[in-house]
PDB file of C-alpha atoms in Angstrom:
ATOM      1  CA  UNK A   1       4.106 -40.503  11.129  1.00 62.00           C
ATOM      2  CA  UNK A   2       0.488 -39.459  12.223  1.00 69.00           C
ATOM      3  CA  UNK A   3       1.621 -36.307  13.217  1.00 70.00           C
ATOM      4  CA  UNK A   4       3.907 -35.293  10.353  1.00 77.00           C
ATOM      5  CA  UNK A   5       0.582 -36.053   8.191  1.00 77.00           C
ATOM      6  CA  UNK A   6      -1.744 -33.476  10.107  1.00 78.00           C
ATOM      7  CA  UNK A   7       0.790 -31.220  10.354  1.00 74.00           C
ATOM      8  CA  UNK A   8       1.277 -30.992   6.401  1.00 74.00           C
ATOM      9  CA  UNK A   9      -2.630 -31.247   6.219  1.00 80.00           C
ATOM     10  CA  UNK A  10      -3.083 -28.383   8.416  1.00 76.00           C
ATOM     11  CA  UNK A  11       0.016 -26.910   6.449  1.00 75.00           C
ATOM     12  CA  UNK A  12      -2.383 -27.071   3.712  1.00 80.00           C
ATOM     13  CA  UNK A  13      -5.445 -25.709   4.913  1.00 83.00           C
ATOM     14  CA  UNK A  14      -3.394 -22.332   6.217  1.00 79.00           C
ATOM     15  CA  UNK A  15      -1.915 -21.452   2.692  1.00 81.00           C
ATOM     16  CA  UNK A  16      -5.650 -22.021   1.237  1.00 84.00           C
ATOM     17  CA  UNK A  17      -6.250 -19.043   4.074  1.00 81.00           C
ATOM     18  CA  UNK A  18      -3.501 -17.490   3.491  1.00 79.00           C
ATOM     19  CA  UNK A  19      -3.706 -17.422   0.094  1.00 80.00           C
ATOM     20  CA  UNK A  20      -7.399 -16.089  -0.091  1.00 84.00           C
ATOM     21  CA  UNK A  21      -6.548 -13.382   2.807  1.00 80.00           C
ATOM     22  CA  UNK A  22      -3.629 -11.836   0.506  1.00 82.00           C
ATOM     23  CA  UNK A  23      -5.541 -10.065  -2.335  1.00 85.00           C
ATOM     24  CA  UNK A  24      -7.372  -8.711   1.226  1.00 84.00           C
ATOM     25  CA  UNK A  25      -4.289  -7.601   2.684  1.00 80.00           C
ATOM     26  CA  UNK A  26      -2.739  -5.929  -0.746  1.00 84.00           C
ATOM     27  CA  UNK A  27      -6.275  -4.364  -1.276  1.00 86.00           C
ATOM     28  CA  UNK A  28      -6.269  -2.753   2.869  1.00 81.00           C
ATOM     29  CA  UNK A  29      -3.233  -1.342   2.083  1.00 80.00           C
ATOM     30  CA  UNK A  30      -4.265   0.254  -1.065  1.00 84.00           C
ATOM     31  CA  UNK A  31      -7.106   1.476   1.255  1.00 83.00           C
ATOM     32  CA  UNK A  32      -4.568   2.202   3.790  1.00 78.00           C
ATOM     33  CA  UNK A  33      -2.842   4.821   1.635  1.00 81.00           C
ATOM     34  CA  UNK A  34      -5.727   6.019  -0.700  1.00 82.00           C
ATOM     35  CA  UNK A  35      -8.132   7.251   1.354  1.00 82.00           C
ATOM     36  CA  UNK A  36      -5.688  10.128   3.621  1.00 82.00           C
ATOM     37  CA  UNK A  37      -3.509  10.646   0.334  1.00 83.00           C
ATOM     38  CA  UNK A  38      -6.985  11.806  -1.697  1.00 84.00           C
ATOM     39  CA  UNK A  39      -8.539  13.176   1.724  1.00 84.00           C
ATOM     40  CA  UNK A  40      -5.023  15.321   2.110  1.00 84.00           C
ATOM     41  CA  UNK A  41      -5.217  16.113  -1.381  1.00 84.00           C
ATOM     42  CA  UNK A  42      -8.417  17.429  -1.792  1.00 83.00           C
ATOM     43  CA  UNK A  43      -7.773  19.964   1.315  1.00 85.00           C
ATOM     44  CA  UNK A  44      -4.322  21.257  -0.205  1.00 85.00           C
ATOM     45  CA  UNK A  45      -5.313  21.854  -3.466  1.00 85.00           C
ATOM     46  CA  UNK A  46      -7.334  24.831  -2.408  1.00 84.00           C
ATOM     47  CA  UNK A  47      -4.387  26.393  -0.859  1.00 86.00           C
ATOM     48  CA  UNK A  48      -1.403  28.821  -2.368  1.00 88.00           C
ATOM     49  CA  UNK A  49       1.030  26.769  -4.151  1.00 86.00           C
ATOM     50  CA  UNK A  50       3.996  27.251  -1.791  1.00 85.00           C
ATOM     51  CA  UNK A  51       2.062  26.068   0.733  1.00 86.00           C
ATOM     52  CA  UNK A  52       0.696  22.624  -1.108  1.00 86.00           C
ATOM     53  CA  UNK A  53       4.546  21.814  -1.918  1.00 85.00           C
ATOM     54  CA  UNK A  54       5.700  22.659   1.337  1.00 86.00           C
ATOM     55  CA  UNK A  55       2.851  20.485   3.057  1.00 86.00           C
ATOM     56  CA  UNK A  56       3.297  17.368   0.959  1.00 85.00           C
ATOM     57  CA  UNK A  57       7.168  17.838   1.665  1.00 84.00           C
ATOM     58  CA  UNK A  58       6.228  17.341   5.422  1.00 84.00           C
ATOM     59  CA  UNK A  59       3.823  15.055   5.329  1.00 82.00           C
ATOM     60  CA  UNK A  60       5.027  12.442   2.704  1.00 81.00           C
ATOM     61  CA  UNK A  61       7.439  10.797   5.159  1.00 83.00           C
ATOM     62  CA  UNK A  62       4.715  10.370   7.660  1.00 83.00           C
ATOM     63  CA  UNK A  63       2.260   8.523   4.851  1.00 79.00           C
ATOM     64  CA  UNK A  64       5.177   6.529   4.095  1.00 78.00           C
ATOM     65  CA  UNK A  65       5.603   5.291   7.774  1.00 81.00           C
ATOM     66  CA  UNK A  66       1.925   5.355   8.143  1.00 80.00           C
ATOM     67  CA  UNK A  67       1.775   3.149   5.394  1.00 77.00           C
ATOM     68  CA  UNK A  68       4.931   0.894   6.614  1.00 78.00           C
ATOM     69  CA  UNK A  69       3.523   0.707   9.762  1.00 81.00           C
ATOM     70  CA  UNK A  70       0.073  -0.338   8.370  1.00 77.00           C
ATOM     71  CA  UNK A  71       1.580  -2.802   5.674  1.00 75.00           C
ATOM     72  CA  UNK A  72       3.810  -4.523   8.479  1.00 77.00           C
ATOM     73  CA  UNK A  73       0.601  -4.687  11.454  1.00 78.00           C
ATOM     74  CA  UNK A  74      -1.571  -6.600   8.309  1.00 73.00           C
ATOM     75  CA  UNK A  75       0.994  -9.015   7.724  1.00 73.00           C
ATOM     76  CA  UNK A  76       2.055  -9.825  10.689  1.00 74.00           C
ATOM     77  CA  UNK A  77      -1.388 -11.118  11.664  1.00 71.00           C
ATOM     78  CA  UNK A  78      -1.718 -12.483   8.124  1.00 68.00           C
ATOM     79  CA  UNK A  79       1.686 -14.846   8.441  1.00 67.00           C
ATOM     80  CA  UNK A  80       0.272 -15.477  12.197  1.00 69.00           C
ATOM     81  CA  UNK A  81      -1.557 -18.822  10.120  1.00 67.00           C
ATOM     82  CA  UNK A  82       1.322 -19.764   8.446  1.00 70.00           C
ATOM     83  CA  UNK A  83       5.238 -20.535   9.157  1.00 69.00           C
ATOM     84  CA  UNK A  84       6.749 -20.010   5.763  1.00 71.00           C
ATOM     85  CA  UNK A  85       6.748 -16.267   6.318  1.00 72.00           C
ATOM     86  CA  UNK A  86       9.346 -15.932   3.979  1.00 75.00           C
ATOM     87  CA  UNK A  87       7.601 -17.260   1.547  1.00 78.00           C
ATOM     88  CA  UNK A  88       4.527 -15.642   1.929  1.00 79.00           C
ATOM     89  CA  UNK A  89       6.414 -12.055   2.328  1.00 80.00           C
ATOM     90  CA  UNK A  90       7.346 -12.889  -1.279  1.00 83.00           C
ATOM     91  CA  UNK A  91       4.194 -13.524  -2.733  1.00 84.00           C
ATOM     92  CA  UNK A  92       3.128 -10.067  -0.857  1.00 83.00           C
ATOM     93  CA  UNK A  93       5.544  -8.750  -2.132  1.00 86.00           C
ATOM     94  CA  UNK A  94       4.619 -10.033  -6.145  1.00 90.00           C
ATOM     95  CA  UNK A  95       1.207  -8.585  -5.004  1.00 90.00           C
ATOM     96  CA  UNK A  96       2.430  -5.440  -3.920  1.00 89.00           C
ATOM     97  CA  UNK A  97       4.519  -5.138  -7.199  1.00 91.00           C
ATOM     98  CA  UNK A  98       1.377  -5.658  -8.693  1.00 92.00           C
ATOM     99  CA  UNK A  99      -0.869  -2.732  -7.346  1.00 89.00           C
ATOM    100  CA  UNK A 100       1.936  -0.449  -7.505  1.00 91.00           C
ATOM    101  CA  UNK A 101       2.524  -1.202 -11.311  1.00 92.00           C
ATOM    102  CA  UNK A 102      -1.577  -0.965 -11.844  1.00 89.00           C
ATOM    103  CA  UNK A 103      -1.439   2.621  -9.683  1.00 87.00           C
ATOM    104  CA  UNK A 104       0.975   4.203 -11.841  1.00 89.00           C
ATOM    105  CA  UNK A 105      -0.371   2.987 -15.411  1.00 89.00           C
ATOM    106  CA  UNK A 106      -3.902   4.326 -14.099  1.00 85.00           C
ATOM    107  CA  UNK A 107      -2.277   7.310 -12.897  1.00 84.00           C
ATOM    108  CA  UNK A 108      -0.285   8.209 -15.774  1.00 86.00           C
ATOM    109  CA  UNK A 109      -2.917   6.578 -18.737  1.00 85.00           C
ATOM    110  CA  UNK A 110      -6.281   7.571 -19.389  1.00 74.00           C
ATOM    111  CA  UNK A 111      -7.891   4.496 -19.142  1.00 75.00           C
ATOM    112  CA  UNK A 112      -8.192   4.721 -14.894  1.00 71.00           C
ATOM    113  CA  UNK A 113      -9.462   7.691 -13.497  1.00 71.00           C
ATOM    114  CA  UNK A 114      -9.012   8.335 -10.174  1.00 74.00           C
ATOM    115  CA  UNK A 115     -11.343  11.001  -8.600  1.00 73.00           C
ATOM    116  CA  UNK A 116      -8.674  13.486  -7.576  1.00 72.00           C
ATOM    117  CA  UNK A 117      -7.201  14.504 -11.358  1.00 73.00           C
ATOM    118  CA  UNK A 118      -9.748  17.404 -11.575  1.00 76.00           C
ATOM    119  CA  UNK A 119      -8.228  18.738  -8.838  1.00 77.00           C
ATOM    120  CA  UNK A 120      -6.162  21.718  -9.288  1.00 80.00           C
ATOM    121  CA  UNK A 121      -2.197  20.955  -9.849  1.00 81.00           C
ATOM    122  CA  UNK A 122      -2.913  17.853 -11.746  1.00 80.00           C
ATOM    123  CA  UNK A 123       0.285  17.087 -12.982  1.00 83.00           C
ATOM    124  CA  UNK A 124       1.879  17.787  -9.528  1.00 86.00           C
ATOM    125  CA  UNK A 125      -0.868  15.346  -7.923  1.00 84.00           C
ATOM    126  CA  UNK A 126       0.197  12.359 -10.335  1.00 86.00           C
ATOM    127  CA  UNK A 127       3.944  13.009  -9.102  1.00 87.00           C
ATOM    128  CA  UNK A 128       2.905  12.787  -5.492  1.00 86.00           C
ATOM    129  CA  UNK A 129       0.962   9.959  -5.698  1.00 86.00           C
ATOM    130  CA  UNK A 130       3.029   8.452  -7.713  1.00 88.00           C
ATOM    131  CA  UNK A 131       6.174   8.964  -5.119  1.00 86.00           C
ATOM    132  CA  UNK A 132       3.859   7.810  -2.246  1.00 85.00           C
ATOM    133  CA  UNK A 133       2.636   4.586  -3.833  1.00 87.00           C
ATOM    134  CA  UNK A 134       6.075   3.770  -4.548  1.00 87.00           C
ATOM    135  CA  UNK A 135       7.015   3.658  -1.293  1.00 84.00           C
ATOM    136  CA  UNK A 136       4.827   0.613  -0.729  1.00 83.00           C
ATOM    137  CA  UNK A 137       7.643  -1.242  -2.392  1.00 85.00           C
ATOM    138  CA  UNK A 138       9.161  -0.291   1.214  1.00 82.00           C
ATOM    139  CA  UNK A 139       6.735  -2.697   2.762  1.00 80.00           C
ATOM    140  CA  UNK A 140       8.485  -5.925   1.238  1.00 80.00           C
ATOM    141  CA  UNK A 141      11.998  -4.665   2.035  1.00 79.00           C
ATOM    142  CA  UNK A 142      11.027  -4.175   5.701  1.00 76.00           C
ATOM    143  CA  UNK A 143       9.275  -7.526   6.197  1.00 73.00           C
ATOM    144  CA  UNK A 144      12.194  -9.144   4.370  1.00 73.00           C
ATOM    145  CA  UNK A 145      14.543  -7.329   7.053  1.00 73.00           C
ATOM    146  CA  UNK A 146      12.821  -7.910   9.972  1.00 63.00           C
ATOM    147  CA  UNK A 147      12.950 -11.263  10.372  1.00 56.00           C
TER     148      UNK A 147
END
């Protein structure tokens, strides 16, 4: 009886952690993909226009890996705490939904700016990004399949 009682105690103190660490975790994964996508960006803008499609053709399935690979490292240690990882990898996964839903109304509105629309190619930037930050609805589909 004692033990059942610490365990749902401890059980208790783990989601508080868990809970607090997730806007972390969704936010390290924005960071994840933001910073290369607008470092890449702001490199192959300046280039000839064959060239900038061509290069985000090859390297958008390496972000998305990248960003896979990054999503699935941060919660794996995060779900280390806890041992309803199904649970948490669905409210990750709400999160997730979240960000991605707030990325694309910022992209597409005028009401978030995000410092790479002056570059050159605009409209062909908010397609990219929009494709790549899409594929972190790849992250919950993975952690739902891997276990």
């Amino acid at each position: 009886m004692r033990k059942s009682v610490l365990m749902v105690i401890a059980d208790i103190f783990r989601w508080i952690i868990a809970l607090i660490t997730l806007p972390v975790i969704v936010w390290l994964l924005f960071l994840f993909f933001m910073y290369p996508f607008e470092w890449l960006l702001s490199i192959s803008t300046n280039w000839w226009f064959y060239f900038y499609i061509l290069f985000w053709f090859i390297v958008s399935p390496t972000i998305i890996g990248l960003i896979i690979f990054f999503g699935l490292l941060i919660f794996s240690l995060a779900t280390y705490l806890i041992r309803q990882r199904v649970v948490y990898a669905i409210l990750l996964s709400l999160a997730i939904l979240g960000l991605v839903g707030f990325c694309i109304y910022g992209a597409w509105s005028d009401n978030v700016g995000f410092s790479w629309e002056v570059y050159r190619y605009a409209i062909l930037n908010k397609i990219i990004f929009t494709f790549l930050i899409l594929s972190l609805l790849l992250i919950p589909l993975a952690l739902m399949s891997s276990d």
